[in-house]
Coordinates of C-alpha atoms and ligand atoms in Angstrom, one line a residue:
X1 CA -78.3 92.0 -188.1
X2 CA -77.4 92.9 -184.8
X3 CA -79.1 95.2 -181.9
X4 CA -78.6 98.9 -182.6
X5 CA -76.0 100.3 -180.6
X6 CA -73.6 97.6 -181.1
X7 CA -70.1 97.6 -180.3
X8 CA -67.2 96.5 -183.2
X9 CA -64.1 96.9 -182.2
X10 CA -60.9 95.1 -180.9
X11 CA -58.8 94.3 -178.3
X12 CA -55.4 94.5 -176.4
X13 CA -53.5 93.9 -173.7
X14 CA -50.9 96.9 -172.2
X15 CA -47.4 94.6 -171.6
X16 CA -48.5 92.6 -175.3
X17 CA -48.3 95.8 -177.5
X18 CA -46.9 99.1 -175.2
X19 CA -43.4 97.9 -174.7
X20 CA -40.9 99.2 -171.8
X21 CA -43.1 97.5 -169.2
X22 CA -40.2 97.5 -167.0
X23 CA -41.9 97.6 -163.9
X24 CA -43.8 94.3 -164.5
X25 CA -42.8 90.7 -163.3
X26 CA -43.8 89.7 -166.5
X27 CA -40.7 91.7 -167.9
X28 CA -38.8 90.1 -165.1
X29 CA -39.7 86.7 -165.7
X30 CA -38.5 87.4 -169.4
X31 CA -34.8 88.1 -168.9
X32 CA -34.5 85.5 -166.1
X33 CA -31.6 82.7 -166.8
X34 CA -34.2 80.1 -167.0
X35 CA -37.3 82.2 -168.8
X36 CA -39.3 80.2 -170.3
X37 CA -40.8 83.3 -172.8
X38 CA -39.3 82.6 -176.5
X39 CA -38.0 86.0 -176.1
X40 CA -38.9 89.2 -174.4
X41 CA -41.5 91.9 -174.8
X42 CA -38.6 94.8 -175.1
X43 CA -40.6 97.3 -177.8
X44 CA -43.3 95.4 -178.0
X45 CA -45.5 97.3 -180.5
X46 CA -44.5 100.6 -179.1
X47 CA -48.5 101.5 -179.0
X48 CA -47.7 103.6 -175.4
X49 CA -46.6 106.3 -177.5
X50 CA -48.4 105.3 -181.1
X51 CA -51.6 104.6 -179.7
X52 CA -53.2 108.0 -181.0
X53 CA -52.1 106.4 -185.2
X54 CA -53.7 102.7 -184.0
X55 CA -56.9 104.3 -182.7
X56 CA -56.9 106.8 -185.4
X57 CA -56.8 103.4 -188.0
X58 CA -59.5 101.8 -185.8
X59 CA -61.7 104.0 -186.0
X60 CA -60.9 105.0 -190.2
X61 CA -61.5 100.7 -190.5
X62 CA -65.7 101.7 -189.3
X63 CA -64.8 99.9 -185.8
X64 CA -66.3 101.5 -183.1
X65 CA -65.0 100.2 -179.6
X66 CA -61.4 99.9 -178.5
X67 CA -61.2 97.6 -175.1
X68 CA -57.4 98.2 -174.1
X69 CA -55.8 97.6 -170.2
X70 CA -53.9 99.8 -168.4
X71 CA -50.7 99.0 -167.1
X72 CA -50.7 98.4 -163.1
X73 CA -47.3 98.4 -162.5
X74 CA -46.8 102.0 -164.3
X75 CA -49.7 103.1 -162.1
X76 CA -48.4 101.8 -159.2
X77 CA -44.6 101.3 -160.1
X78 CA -44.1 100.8 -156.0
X79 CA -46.7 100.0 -153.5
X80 CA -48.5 102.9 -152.7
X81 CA -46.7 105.4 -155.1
X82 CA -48.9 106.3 -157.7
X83 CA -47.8 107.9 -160.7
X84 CA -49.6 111.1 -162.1
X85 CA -48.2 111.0 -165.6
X86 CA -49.0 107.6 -166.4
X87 CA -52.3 108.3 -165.1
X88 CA -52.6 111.2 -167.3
X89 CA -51.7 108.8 -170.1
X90 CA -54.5 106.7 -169.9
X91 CA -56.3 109.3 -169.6
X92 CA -55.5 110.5 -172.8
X93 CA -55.8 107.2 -174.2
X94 CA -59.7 107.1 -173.5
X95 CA -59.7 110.9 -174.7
X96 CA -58.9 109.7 -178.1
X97 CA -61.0 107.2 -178.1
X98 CA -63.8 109.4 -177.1
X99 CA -62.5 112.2 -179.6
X100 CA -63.1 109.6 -182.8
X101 CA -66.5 107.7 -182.0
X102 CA -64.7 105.0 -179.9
X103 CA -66.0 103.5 -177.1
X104 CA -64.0 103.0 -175.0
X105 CA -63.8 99.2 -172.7
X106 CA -60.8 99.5 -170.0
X107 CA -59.7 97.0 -168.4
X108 CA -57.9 96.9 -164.8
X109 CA -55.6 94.3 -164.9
X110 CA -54.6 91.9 -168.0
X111 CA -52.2 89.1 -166.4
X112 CA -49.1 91.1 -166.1
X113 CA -48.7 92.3 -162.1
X114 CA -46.5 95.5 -160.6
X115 CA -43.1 93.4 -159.3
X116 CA -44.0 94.3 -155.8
X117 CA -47.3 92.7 -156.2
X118 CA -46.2 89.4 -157.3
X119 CA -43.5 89.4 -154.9
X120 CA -45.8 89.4 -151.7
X121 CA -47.5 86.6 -153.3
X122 CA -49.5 88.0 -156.0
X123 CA -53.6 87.1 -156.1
X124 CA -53.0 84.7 -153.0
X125 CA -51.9 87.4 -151.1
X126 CA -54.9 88.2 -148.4
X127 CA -53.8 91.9 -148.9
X128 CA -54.5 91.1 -152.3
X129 CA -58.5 92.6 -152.4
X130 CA -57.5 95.5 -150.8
X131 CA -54.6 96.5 -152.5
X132 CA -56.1 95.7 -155.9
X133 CA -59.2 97.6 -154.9
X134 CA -56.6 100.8 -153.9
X135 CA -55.2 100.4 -157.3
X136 CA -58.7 100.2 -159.0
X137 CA -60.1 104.0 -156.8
X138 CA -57.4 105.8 -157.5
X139 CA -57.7 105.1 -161.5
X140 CA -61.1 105.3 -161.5
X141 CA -61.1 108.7 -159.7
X142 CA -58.7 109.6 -162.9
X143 CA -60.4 108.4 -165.3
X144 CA -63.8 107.0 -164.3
X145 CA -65.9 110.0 -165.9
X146 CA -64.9 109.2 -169.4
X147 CA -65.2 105.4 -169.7
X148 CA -68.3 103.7 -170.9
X149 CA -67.2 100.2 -169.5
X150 CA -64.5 98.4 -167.3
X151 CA -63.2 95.0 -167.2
X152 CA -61.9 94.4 -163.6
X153 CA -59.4 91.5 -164.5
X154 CA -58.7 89.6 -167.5
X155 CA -59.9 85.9 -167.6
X156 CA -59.7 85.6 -163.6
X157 CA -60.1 81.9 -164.5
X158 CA -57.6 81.1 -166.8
X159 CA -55.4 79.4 -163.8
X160 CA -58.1 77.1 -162.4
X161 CA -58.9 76.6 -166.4
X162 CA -54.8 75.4 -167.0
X163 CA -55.0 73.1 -163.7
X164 CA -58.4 71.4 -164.7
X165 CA -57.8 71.0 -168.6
X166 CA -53.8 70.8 -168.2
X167 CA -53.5 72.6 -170.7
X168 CA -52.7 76.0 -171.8
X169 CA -55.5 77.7 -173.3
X170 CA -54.0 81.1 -173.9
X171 CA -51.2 83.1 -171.9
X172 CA -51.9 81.0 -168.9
X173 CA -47.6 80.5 -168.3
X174 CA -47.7 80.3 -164.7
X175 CA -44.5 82.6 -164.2
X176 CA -46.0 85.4 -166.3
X177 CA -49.3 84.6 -164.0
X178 CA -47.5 85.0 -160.5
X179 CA -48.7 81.6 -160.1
X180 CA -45.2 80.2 -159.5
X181 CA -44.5 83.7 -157.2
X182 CA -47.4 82.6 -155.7
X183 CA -46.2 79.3 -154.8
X184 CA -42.6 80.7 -153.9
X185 CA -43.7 83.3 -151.8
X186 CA -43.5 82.2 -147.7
X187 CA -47.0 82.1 -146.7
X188 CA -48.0 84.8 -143.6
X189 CA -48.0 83.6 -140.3
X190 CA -50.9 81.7 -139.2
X191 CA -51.8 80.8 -142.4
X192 CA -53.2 77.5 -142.1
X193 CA -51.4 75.7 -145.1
X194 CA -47.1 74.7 -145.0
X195 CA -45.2 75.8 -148.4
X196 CA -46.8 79.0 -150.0
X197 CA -50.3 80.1 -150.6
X198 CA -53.0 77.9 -152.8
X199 CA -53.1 79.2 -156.6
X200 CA -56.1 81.6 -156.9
X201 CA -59.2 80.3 -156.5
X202 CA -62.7 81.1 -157.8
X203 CA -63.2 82.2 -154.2
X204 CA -59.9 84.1 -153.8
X205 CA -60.4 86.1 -157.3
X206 CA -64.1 86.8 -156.6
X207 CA -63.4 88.4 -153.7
X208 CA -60.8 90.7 -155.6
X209 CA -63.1 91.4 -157.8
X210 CA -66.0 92.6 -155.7
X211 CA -63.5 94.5 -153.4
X212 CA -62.8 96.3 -157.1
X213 CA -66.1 96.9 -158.5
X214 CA -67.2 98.3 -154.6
X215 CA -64.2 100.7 -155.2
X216 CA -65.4 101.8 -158.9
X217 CA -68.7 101.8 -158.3
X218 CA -67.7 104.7 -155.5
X219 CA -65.9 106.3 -157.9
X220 CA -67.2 109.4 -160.4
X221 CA -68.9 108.4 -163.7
X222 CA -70.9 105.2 -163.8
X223 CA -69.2 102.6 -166.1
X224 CA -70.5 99.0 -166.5
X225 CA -68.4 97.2 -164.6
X226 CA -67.6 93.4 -164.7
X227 CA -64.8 90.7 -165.2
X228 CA -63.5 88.6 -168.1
X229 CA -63.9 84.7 -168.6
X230 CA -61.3 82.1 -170.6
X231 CA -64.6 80.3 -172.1
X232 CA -63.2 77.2 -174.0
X233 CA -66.0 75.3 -175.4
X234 CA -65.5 72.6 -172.6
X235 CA -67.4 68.8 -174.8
X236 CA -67.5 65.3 -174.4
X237 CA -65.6 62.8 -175.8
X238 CA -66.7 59.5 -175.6
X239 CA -66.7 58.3 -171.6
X240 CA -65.5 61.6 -170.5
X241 CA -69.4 62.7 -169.7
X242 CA -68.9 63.2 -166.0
X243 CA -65.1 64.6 -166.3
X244 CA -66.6 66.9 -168.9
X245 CA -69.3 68.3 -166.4
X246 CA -66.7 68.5 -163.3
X247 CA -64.4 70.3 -165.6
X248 CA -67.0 73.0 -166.7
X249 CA -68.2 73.3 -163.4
X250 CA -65.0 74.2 -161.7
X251 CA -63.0 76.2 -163.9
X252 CA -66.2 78.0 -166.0
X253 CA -69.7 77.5 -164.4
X254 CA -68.6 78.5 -160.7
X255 CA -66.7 81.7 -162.5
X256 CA -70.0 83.0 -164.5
X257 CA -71.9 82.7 -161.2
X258 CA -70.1 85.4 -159.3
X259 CA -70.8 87.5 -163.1
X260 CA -74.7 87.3 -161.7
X261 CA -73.7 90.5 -159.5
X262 CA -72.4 92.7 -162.2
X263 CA -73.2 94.3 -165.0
X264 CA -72.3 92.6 -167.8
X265 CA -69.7 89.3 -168.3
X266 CA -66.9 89.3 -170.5
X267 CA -66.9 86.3 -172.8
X268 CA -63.1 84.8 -174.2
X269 CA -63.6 82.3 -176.6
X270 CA -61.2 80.7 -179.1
X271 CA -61.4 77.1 -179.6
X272 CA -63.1 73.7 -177.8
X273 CA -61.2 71.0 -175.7
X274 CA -62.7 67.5 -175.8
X275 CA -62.4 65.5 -172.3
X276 CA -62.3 61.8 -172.5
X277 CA -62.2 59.9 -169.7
X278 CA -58.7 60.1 -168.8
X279 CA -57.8 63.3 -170.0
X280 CA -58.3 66.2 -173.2
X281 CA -57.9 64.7 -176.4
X282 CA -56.3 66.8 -179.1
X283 CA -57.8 68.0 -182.0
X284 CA -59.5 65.2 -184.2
X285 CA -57.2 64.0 -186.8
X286 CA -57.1 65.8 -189.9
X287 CA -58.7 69.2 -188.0
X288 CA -56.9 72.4 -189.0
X289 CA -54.8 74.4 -186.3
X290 CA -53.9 77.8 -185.4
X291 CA -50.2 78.7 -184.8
X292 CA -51.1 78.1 -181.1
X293 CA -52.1 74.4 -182.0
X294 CA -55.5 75.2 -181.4
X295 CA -58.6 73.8 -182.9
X296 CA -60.2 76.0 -185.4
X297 CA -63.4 75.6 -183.8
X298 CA -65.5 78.7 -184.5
X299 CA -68.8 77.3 -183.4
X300 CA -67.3 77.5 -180.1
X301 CA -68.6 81.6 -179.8
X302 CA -71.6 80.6 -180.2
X303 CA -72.1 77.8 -177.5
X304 CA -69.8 79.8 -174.6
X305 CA -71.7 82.8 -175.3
X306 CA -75.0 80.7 -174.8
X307 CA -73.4 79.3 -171.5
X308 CA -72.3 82.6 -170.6
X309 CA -76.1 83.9 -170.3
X310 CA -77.2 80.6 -169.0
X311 CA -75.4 81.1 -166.2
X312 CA -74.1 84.4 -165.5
X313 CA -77.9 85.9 -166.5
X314 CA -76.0 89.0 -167.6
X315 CA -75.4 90.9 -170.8
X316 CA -72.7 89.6 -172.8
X317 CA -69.9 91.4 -174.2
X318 CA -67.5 89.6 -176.1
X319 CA -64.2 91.2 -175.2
X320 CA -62.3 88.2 -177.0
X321 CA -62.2 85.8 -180.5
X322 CA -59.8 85.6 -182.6
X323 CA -57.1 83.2 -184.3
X324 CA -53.1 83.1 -184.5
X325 CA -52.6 82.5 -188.8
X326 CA -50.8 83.8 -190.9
X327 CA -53.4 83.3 -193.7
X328 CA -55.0 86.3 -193.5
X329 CA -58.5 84.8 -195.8
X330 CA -58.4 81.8 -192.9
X331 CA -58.8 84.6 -190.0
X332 CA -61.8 86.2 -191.9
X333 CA -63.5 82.7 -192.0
X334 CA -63.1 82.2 -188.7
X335 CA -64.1 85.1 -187.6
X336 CA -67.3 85.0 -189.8
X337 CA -68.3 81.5 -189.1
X338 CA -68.1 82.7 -185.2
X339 CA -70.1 85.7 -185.7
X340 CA -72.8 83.0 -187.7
X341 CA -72.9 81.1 -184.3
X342 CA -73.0 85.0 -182.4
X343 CA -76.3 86.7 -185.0
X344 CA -77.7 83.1 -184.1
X345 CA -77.5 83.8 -180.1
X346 CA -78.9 87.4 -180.7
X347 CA -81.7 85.8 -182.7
X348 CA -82.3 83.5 -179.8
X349 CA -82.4 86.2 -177.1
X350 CA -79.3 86.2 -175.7
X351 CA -78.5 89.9 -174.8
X352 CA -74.5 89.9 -176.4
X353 CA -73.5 93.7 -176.6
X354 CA -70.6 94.1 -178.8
X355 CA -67.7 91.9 -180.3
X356 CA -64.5 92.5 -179.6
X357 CA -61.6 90.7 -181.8
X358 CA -58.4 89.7 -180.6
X359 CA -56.4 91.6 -181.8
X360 CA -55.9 95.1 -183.3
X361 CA -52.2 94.5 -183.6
X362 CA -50.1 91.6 -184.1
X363 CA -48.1 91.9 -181.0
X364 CA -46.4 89.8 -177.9
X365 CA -48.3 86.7 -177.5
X366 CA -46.3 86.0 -173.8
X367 CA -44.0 83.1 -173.7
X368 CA -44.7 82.4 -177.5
X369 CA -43.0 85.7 -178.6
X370 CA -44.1 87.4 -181.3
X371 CA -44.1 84.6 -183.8
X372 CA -47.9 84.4 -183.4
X373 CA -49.5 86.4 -185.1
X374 CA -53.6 87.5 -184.1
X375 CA -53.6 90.6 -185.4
X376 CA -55.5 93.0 -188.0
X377 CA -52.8 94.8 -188.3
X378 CA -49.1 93.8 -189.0
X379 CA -46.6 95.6 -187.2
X380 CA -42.7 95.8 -188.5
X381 CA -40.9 95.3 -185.3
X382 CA -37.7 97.2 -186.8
X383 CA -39.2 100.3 -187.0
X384 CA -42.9 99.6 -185.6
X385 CA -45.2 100.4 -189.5
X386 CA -48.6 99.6 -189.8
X387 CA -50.0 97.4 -192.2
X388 CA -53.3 97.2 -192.3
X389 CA -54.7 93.5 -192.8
X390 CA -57.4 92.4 -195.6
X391 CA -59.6 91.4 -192.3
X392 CA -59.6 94.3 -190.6
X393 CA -61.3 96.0 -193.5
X394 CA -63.2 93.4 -193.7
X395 CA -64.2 93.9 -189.9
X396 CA -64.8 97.1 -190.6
X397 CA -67.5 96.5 -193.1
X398 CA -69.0 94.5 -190.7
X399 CA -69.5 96.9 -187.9
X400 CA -70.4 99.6 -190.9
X401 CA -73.2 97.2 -192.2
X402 CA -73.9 95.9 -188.1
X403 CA -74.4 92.9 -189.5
X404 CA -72.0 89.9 -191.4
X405 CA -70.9 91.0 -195.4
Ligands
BGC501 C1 -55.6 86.6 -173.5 C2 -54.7 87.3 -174.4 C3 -54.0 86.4 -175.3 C4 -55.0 85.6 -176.2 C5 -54.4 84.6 -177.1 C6 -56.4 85.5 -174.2 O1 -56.5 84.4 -173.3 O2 -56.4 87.4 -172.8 O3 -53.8 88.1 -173.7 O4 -53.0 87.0 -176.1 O5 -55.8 84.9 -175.3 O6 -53.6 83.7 -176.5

């Protein structure tokens, strides 16, 4: 069982399922010459304008938390010019949530960046805190009295993660990231280093971060307010003791300290990367793999959400799990095996609030297209149906019962 109150629900990300993000680099960085994205977001799932049908099935399934992102760059299409009606859109959004029994969990900013954002450098930026946190008033003055909880930015550590591991856990794809904007972009004068701005940094991101919370903290309502984590399940191989530790340190353990000053942390866990000495092994022979190539390592919830309170000293949320498969039974394994390793946390004392999968809708996974599919629901990208997966009934029983089935 777990703790009363308990939130089951799932996830996305705005430029993965709205479509038209036009104002993004992401979209940008799509129909370059040279993209490196499979193929572009173009419709996506269309969910901007049939999000009140997907939340309406969410809720139908017995979920009861939706966490979803809102768009910067139709916020802030141009630097400074905020726009009312896509304001009132998310608005609406958490309106229907609200108006079916879902909580709500918003989050500020889910890799994809306004144009003009990644064009003055992105995160690296040193206007980048103040900006973000202009960005993160003016929403929360629109929207702040109706949302429950709010993710500042989406696994602000998935960069240092992809430099450390060299590898790419999730939609770390350094164009879609800024990262390579970042690197591009002429650094200010009197900045101290030749050739562009240093990719951000735990420092550089925590300081966008508390610049954010100080701004929606100020703001009406009183949301729990906090930032997501990549988690992989960072172990040992054989000799790689000490690059296992430095690893963990750098690109997890220094993240889920700044979490010690908010309200909650938001865990992101899908698989587990061994280090050797050298460098990450790949999965042992014989393991099974996702359509990412990743491990199916569900144990790994368990022992990143055990790190997670270690560490950060926070309540958990898990805004994140999930698998890319076609085999529909092998997600509902997966998922239960992980929420085996979660009810064993709770029974430990770890304070983990709700569980949210990844994903409600099988939708753009960045530069792998939308030939992965994560989702509980199947989407016909000719003319955008529903289908509503075995799992996410399944899910559904779950948060119905609050406990596995
Ligand atoms: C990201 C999602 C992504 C998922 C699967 C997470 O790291 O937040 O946007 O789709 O992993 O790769």
């Amino acid at each position: 069982m777990f703790p009363d109150g308990f939130l089951w629900g799932a996830a996305t990300a705005p430029h993965q399922v709205e479509g038209g993000n036009v104002g993004s680099e992401m979209w940008r960085s799509e129909w370059m010459p040279n993209s490196t994205f499979a193929e572009p977001s173009g419709d996506a799932c269309d969910h901007y304008h049939r999000y009140p049908q997907d939340i309406a099935t969410l809720a139908g399934l017995g979920l009861n938390a939706y966490r979803f992102g809102v768009e910067w760059a139709r916020v802030e299409p141009e630097e400074g010019y905020f726009s009312r009606a896509a304001l009132d859109h998310y608005r609406r959004m958490v309106a229907t949530c609200l108006e079916h029994g879902v909580t709500p969990v918003v989050t500020y900013s889910h890799f994809s960046l306004p144009r003009w954002f990644a064009a003055a450098g992105g995160w690296s930026n040193p206007a980048a805190p103040d900006q973000f946190a202009r960005y993160a008033a003016r929403l929360t003055a629109h929207i702040g009295d109706l949302v429950p909880w709010v993710c500042t930015l989406n696994e602000s550590n998935v960069i240092s993660l992809l430099l450390h591991l060299r590898v790419a856990p999730a939609a770390a794809r350094e164009d879609g990231l800024g990262l390579a904007e970042a690197l591009r972009a002429p650094a200010p004068a009197g900045t101290p280093k030749r050739g562009g701005w240093p990719p951000p940094d735990v420092e550089i991101m925590a300081k966008v971060h508390r610049r954010a919370v100080e701004a929606i903290k100020s703001g009406p309502g009183n949301p729990a307010v906090g930032w997501t984590l990549a988690l992989i399940d960072i172990q040992a191989a054989e000799g790689g003791e000490q690059r296992q530790l430095a690893v963990r340190q750098a690109a997890e353990l220094d993240w889920l300290e700044v979490s010690r000053d908010d309200d909650f942390v938001g865990v992101q866990t899908y698989t587990r990367e061994r280090v050797g000495s050298e460098k990450v092994l790949p999965p042992p022979e014989g393991a099974a793999t996702t359509q990412t190539g990743w491990e199916v390592y569900p144990p790994a919830l368990g022992h990143t959400v055990r790190l997670a309170a270690e560490h950060a000293r926070v309540p958990i949320l898990v805004t994140e799990n999930g698998m890319a498969t076609d085999d529909d039974d092998a997600r509902v394994a997966y998922t239960r095996a992980a929420l085996h390793g979660l009810a064993a946390a709770v029974a430990d004392g770890v304070d983990v609030r709700g569980y949210l999968h990844w994903t409600l809708l099988d939708n753009f996974e960045w530069t792998s297209g939308f030939a992965m599919t994560f989702g509980l629901i199947a989407v016909d990208r000719t003319n955008f149906a529903r289908a509503v997966k075995p799992s996410a009934r399944w899910l559904g029983a779950v948060a119905r019962a609050n406990g596995l089935v």
